[in-house]
mmCIF file of C-alpha atoms in Angstrom:
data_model
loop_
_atom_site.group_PDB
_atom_site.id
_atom_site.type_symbol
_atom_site.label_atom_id
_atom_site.label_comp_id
_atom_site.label_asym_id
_atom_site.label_seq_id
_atom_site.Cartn_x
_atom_site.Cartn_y
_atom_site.Cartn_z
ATOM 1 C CA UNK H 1036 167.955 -11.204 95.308
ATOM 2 C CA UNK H 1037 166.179 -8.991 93.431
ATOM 3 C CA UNK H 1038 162.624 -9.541 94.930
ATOM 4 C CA UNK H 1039 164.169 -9.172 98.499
ATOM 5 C CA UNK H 1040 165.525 -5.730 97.782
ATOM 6 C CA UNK H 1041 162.247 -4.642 96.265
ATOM 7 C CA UNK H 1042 160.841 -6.114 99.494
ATOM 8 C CA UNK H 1043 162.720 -4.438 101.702
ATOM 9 C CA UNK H 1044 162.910 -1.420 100.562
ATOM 10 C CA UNK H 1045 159.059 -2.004 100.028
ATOM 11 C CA UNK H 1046 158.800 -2.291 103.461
ATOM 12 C CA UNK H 1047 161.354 0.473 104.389
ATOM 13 C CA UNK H 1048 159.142 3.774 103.323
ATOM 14 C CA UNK H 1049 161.860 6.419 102.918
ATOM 15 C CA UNK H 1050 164.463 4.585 103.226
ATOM 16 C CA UNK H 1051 165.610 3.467 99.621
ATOM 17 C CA UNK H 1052 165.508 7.370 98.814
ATOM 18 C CA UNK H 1053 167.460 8.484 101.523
ATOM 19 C CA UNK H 1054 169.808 5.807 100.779
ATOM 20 C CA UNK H 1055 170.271 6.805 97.412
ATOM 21 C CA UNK H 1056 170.124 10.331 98.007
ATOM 22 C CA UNK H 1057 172.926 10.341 100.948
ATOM 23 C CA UNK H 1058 175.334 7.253 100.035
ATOM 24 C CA UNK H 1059 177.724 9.073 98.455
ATOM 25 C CA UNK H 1060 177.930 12.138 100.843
ATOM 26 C CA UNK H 1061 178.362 9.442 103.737
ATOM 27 C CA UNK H 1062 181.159 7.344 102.065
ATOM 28 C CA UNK H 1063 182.935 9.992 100.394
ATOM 29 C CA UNK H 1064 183.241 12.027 104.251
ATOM 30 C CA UNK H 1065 184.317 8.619 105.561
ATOM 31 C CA UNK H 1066 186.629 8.092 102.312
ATOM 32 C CA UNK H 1067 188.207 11.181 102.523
ATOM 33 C CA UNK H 1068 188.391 11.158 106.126
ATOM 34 C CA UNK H 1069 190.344 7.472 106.150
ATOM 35 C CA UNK H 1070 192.092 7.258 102.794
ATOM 36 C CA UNK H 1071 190.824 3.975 102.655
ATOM 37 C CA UNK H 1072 187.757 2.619 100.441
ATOM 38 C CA UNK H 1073 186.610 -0.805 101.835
ATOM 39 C CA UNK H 1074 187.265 0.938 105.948
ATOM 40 C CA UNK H 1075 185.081 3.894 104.363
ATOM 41 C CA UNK H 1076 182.112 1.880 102.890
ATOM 42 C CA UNK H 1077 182.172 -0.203 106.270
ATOM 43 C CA UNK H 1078 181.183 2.993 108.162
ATOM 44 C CA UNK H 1079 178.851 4.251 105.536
ATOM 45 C CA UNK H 1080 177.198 0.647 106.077
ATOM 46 C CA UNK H 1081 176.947 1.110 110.038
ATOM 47 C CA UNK H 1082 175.878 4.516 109.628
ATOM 48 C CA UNK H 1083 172.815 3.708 107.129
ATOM 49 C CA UNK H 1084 171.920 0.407 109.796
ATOM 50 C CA UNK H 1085 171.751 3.038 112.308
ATOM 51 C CA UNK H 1086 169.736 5.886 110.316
ATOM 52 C CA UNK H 1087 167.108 2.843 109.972
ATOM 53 C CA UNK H 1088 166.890 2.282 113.598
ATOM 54 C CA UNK H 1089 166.390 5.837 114.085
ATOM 55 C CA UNK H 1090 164.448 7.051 111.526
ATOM 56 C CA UNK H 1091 161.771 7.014 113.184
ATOM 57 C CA UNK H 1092 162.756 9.943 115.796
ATOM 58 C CA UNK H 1093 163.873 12.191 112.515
ATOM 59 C CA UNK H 1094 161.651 14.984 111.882
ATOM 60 C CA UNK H 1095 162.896 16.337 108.360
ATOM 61 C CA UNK H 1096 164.944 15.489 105.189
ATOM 62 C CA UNK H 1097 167.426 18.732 106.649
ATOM 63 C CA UNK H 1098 167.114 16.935 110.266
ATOM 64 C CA UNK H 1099 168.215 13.515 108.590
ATOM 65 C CA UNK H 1100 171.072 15.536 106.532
ATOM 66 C CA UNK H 1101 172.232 16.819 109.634
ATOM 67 C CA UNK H 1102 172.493 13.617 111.615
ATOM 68 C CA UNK H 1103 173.945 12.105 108.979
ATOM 69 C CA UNK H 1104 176.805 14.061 108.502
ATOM 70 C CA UNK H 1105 176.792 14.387 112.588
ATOM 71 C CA UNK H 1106 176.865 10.281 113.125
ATOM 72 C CA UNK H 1107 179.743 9.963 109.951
ATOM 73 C CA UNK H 1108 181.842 12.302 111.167
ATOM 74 C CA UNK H 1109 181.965 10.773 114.783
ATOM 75 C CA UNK H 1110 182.229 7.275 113.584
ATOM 76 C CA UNK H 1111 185.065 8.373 111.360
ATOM 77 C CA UNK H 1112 186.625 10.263 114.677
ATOM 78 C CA UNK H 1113 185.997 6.938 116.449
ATOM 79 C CA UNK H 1114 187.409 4.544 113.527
ATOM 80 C CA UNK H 1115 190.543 7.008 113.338
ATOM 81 C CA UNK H 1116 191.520 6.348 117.328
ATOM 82 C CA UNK H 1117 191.069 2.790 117.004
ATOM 83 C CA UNK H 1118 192.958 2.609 113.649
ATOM 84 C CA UNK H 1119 196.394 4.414 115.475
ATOM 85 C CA UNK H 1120 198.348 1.757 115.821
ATOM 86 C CA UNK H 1121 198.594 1.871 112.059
ATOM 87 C CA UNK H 1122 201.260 3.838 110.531
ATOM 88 C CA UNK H 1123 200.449 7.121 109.880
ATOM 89 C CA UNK H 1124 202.494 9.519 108.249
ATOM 90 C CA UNK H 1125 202.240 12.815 110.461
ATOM 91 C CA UNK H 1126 201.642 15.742 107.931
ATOM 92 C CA UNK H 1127 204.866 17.657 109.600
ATOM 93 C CA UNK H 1128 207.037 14.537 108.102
ATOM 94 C CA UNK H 1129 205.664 14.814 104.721
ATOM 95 C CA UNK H 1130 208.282 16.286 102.256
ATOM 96 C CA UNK H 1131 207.402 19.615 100.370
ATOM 97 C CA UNK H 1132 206.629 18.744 96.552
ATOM 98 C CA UNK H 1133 207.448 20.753 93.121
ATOM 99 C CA UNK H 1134 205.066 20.588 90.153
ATOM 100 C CA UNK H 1135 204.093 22.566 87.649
ATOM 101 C CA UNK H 1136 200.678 24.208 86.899
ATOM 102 C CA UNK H 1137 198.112 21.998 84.760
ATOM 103 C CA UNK H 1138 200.696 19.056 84.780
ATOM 104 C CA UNK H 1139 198.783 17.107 86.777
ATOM 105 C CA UNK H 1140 195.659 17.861 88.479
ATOM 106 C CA UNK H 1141 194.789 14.315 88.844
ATOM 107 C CA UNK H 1142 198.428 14.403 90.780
ATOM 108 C CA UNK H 1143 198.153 17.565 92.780
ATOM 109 C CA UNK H 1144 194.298 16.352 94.171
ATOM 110 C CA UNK H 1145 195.723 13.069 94.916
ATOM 111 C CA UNK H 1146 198.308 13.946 97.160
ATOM 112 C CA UNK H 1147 195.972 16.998 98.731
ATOM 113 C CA UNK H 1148 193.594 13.789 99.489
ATOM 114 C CA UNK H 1149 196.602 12.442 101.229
ATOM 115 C CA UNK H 1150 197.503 15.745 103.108
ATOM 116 C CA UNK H 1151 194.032 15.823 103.995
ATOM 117 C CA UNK H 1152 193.905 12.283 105.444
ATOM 118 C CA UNK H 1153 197.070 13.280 107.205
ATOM 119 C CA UNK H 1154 195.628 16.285 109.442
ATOM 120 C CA UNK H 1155 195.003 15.406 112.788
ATOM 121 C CA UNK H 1156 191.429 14.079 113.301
ATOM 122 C CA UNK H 1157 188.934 17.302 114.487
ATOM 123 C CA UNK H 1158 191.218 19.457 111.628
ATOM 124 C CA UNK H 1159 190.654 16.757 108.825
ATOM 125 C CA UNK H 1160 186.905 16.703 109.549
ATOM 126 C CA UNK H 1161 186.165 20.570 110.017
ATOM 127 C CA UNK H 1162 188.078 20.446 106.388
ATOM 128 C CA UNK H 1163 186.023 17.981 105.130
ATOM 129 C CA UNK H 1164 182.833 19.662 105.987
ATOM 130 C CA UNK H 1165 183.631 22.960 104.794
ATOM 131 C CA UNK H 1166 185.428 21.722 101.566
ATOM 132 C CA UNK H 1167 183.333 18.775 100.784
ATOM 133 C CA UNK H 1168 180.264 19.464 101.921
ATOM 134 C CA UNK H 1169 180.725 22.853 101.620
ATOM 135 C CA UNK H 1170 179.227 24.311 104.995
ATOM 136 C CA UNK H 1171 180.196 27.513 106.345
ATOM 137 C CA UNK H 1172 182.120 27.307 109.666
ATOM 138 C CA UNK H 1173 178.605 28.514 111.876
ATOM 139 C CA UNK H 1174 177.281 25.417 110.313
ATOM 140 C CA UNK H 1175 180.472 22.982 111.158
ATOM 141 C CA UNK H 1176 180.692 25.075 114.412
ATOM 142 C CA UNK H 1177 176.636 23.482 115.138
ATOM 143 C CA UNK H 1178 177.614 19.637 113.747
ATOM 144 C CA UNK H 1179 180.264 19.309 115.595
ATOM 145 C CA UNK H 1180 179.231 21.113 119.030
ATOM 146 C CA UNK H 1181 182.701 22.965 118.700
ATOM 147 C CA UNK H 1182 183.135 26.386 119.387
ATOM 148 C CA UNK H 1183 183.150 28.786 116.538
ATOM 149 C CA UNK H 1184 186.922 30.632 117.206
ATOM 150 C CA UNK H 1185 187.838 26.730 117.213
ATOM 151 C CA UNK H 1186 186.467 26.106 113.952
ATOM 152 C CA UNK H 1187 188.197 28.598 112.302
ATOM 153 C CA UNK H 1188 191.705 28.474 113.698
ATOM 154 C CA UNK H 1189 191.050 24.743 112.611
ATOM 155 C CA UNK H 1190 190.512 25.903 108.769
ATOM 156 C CA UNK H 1191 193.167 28.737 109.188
ATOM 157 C CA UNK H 1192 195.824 26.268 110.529
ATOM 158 C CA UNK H 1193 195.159 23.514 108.129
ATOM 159 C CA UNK H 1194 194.590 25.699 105.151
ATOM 160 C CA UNK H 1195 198.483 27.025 105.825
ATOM 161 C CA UNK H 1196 199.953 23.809 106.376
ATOM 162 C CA UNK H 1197 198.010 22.324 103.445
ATOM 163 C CA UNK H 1198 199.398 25.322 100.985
ATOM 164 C CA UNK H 1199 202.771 24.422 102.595
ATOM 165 C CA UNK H 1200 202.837 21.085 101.998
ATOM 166 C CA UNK H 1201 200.893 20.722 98.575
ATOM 167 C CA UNK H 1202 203.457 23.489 96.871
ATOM 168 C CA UNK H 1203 200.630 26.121 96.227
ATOM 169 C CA UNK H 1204 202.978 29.101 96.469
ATOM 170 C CA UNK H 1205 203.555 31.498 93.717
ATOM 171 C CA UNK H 1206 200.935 33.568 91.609
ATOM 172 C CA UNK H 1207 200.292 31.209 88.622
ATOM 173 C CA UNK H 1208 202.418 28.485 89.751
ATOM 174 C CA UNK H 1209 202.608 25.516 91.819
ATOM 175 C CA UNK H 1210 206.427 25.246 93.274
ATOM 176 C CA UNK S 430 195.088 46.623 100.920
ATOM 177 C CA UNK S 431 199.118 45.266 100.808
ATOM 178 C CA UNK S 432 200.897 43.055 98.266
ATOM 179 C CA UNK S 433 201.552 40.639 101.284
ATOM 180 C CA UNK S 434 198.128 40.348 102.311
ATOM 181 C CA UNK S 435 196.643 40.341 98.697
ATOM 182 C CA UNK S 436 199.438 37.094 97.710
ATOM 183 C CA UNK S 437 198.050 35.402 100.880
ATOM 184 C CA UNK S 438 194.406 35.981 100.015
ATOM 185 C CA UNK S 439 195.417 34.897 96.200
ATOM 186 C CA UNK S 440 197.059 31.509 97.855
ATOM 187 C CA UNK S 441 193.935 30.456 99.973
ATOM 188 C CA UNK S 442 191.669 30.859 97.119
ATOM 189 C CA UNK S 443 194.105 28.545 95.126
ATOM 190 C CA UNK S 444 194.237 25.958 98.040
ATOM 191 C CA UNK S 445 190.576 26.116 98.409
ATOM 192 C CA UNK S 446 189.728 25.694 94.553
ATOM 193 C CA UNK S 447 192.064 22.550 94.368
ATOM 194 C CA UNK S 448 190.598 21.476 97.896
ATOM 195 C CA UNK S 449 186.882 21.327 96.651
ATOM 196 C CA UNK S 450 187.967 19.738 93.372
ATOM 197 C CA UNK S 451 190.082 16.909 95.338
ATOM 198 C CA UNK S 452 187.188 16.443 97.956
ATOM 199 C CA UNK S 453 184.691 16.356 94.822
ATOM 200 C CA UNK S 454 181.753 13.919 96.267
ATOM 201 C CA UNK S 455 182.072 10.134 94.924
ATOM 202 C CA UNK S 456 179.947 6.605 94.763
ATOM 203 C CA UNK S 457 180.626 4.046 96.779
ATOM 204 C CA UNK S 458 180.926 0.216 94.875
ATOM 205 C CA UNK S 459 177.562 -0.811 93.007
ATOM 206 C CA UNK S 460 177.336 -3.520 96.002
ATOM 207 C CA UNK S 461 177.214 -1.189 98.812
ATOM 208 C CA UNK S 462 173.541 -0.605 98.391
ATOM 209 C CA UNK S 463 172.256 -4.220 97.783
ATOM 210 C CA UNK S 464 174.562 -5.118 100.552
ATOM 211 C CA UNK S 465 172.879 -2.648 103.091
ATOM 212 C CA UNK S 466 169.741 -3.362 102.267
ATOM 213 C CA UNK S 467 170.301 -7.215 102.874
ATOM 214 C CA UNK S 468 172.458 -6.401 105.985
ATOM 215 C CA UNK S 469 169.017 -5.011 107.581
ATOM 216 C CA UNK S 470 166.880 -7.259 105.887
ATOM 217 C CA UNK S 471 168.784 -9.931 108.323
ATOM 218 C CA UNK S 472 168.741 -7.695 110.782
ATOM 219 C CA UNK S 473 165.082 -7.816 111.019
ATOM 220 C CA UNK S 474 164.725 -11.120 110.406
ATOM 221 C CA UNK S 475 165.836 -13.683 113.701
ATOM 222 C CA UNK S 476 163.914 -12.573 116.197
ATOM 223 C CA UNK S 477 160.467 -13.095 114.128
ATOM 224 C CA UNK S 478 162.230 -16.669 113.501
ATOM 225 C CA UNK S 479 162.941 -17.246 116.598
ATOM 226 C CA UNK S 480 159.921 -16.166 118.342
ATOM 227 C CA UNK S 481 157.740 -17.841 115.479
ATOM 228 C CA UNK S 482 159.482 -21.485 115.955
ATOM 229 C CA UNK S 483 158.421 -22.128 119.188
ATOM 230 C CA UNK S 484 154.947 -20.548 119.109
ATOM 231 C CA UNK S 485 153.849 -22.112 115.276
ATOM 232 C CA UNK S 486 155.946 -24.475 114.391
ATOM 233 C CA UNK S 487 155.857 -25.281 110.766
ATOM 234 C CA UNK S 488 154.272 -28.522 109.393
ATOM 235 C CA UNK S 489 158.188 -29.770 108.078
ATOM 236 C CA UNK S 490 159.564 -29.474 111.398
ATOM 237 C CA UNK S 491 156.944 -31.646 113.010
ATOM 238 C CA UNK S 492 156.929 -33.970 110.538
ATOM 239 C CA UNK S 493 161.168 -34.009 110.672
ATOM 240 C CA UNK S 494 160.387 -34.755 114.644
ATOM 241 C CA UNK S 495 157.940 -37.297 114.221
ATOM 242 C CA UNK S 496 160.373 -39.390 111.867
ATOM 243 C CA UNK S 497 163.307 -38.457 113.827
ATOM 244 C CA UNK S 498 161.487 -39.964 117.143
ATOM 245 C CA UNK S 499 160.033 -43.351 115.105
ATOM 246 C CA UNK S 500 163.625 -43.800 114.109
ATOM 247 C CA UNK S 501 165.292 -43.843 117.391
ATOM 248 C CA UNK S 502 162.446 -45.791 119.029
ATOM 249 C CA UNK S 503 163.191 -48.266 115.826
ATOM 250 C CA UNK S 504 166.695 -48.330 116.794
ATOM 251 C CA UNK S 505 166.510 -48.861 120.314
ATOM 252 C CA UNK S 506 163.983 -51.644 119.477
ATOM 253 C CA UNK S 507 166.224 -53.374 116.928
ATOM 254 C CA UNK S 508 169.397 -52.971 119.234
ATOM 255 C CA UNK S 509 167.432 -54.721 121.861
ATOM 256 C CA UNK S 510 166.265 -57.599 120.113
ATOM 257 C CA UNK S 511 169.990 -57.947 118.716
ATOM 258 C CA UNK S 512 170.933 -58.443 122.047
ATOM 259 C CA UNK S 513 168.674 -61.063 123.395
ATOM 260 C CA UNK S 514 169.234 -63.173 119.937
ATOM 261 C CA UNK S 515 172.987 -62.811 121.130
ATOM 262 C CA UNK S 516 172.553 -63.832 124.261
ATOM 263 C CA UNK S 517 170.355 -66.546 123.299
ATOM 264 C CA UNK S 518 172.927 -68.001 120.772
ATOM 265 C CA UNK S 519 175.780 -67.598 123.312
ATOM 266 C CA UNK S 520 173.453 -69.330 126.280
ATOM 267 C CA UNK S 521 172.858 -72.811 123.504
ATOM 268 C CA UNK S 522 176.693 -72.131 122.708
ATOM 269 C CA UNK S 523 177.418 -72.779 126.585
ATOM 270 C CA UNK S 524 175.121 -75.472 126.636
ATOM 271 C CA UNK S 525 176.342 -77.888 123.606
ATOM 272 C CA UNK S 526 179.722 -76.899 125.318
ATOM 273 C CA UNK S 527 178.907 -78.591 128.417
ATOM 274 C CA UNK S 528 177.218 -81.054 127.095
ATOM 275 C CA UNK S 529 180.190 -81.746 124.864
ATOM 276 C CA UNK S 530 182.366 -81.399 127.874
ATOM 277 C CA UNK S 531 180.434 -83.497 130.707
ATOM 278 C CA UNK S 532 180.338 -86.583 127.325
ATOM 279 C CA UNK S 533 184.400 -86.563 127.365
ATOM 280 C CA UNK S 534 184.726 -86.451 130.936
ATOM 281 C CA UNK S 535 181.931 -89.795 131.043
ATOM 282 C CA UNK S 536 184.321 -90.824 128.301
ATOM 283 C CA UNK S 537 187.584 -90.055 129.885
ATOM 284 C CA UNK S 538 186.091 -92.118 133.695
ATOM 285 C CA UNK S 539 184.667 -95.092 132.012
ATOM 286 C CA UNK S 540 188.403 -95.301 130.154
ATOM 287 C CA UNK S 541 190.172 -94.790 133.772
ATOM 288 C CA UNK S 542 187.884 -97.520 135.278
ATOM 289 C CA UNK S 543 188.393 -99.920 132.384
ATOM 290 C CA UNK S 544 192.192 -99.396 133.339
ATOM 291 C CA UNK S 545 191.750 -100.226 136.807
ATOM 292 C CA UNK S 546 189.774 -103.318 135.931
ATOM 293 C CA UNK S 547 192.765 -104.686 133.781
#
């Protein structure tokens, strides 16, 4: 097993490198996106199989980054519409919550994950790229061939329902 | 700048620290990598295989074909041969028969023309 991975990545110039530089960027949009680990390192999987048919017609390391992120957050669009039949929670049906400051992080980002996984698809991924990947909304705006204005009512709407929803109120305080 | 506007700004900063810590980058499973990589390796793989097969195939295979052709020419041969010994067997089988038969029938006449001596 060993001697065929050397071998292929032997034979794959580039491709180890990108693999190990990008992996965790590609499964963590497609985690975050789905909630869902094994469904998340399936598209991570497709999406590497396909950067290795195409690396060939990739110019730069920033070109590569940018089709990356451009090819995971389509297939995670895609995966979403196919995957409605399952039950989703919409994010209007989830229940306010009440915690307390520093009581639980761990908590508080768990159930934000949630909220996040909750927002309808073109929100949750505009989030994801500007949260995540941290990309300003000119950037997101270019990835995702959406208009700016769009972008940004996108962040503004999500960011309020998100505050809503997660208990972020009060100065100091989570309610 | 108002209080109003000032507690908003305060809450999106909030939202957006606890947002970048909950969407914090992570690993996928130690697999996913050697799984990938194997993925394409078969990928890549059939349609050398396939093409290779027909146009050089390997000593094993023609030897495997050879030996699979001797043994159904064997086979054939054998079944054959079975036969005719069958046949052969049932053919003197028929004949002691009849012989056997046309004896009791002389048997059974030179009894009936005894009786119609007496």
């Amino acid at each position: 097993m060993a001697s065929n991975l050397a071998e292929v990545t032997k034979a794959i110039p580039d491709f180890a490198e990108l693999l190990e530089m990008h992996q965790a960027m590609v499964f963590s949009l497609a985690y975050h996106f789905l909630h869902d680990r094994s469904a998340a390192e399936e598209i991570a999987q497709d999406v590497f199989v396909e950067l290795h048919e195409h690396l060939g017609q990739l110019e730069s390391a920033e070109h590569v980054l940018f089709w990356l992120r451009r090819v995971t957050a389509n297939r995670c669009i895609d995966a979403a519409r196919r995957n409605k039949r399952r039950a989703e929670v919409p994010l209007e049906e989830i229940s306010d919550c009440a915690v307390s400051v520093g009581e639980n992080d761990l908590w508080l980002s768990e159930r934000l994950r949630r909220l996040v996984a909750s927002l309808p698809e073109k929100a949750r991924i505009v989030v994801l790229l500007r949260y995540q990947e941290d990309l300003a909304p000119v950037e997101i705006s270019k990835l995702l061939q959406m208009p700016l204005n769009t972008v940004k009512s996108h962040l503004q709407r999500a960011l309020i329902l998100l505050r809503q929803k997660a208990g972020i109120a009060d100065r100091g305080k989570i309610r | 700048m108002s209080d109003q506007s000032q507690e908003d700004r305060f809450k999106d900063e909030r939202i957006e620290k606890a947002l970048r810590t909950a969407l914090r980058r992570q690993n996928p499973s130690e697999e996913f990598a050697p799984r990938l990589l194997t993925r394409i390796e078969k990928r890549t793989q059939p349609e050398h295989t396939a093409r290779s097969w027909w146009i050089f195939p390997r000593p094993g295979w023609a030897v495997a074909g050879v030996m699979c052709l001797a043994i159904t020419i064997v086979s054939v041969k054998y079944e054959q041969h079975r036969r005719e010994a069958e046949g052969q067997a049932a053919r003197r089988q028929v004949l002691v028969a009849l012989r056997i038969a046309g004896a009791k029938i002389q048997l059974a006449q030179s009894r009936v023309q005894q009786l119609s001596q007496h």
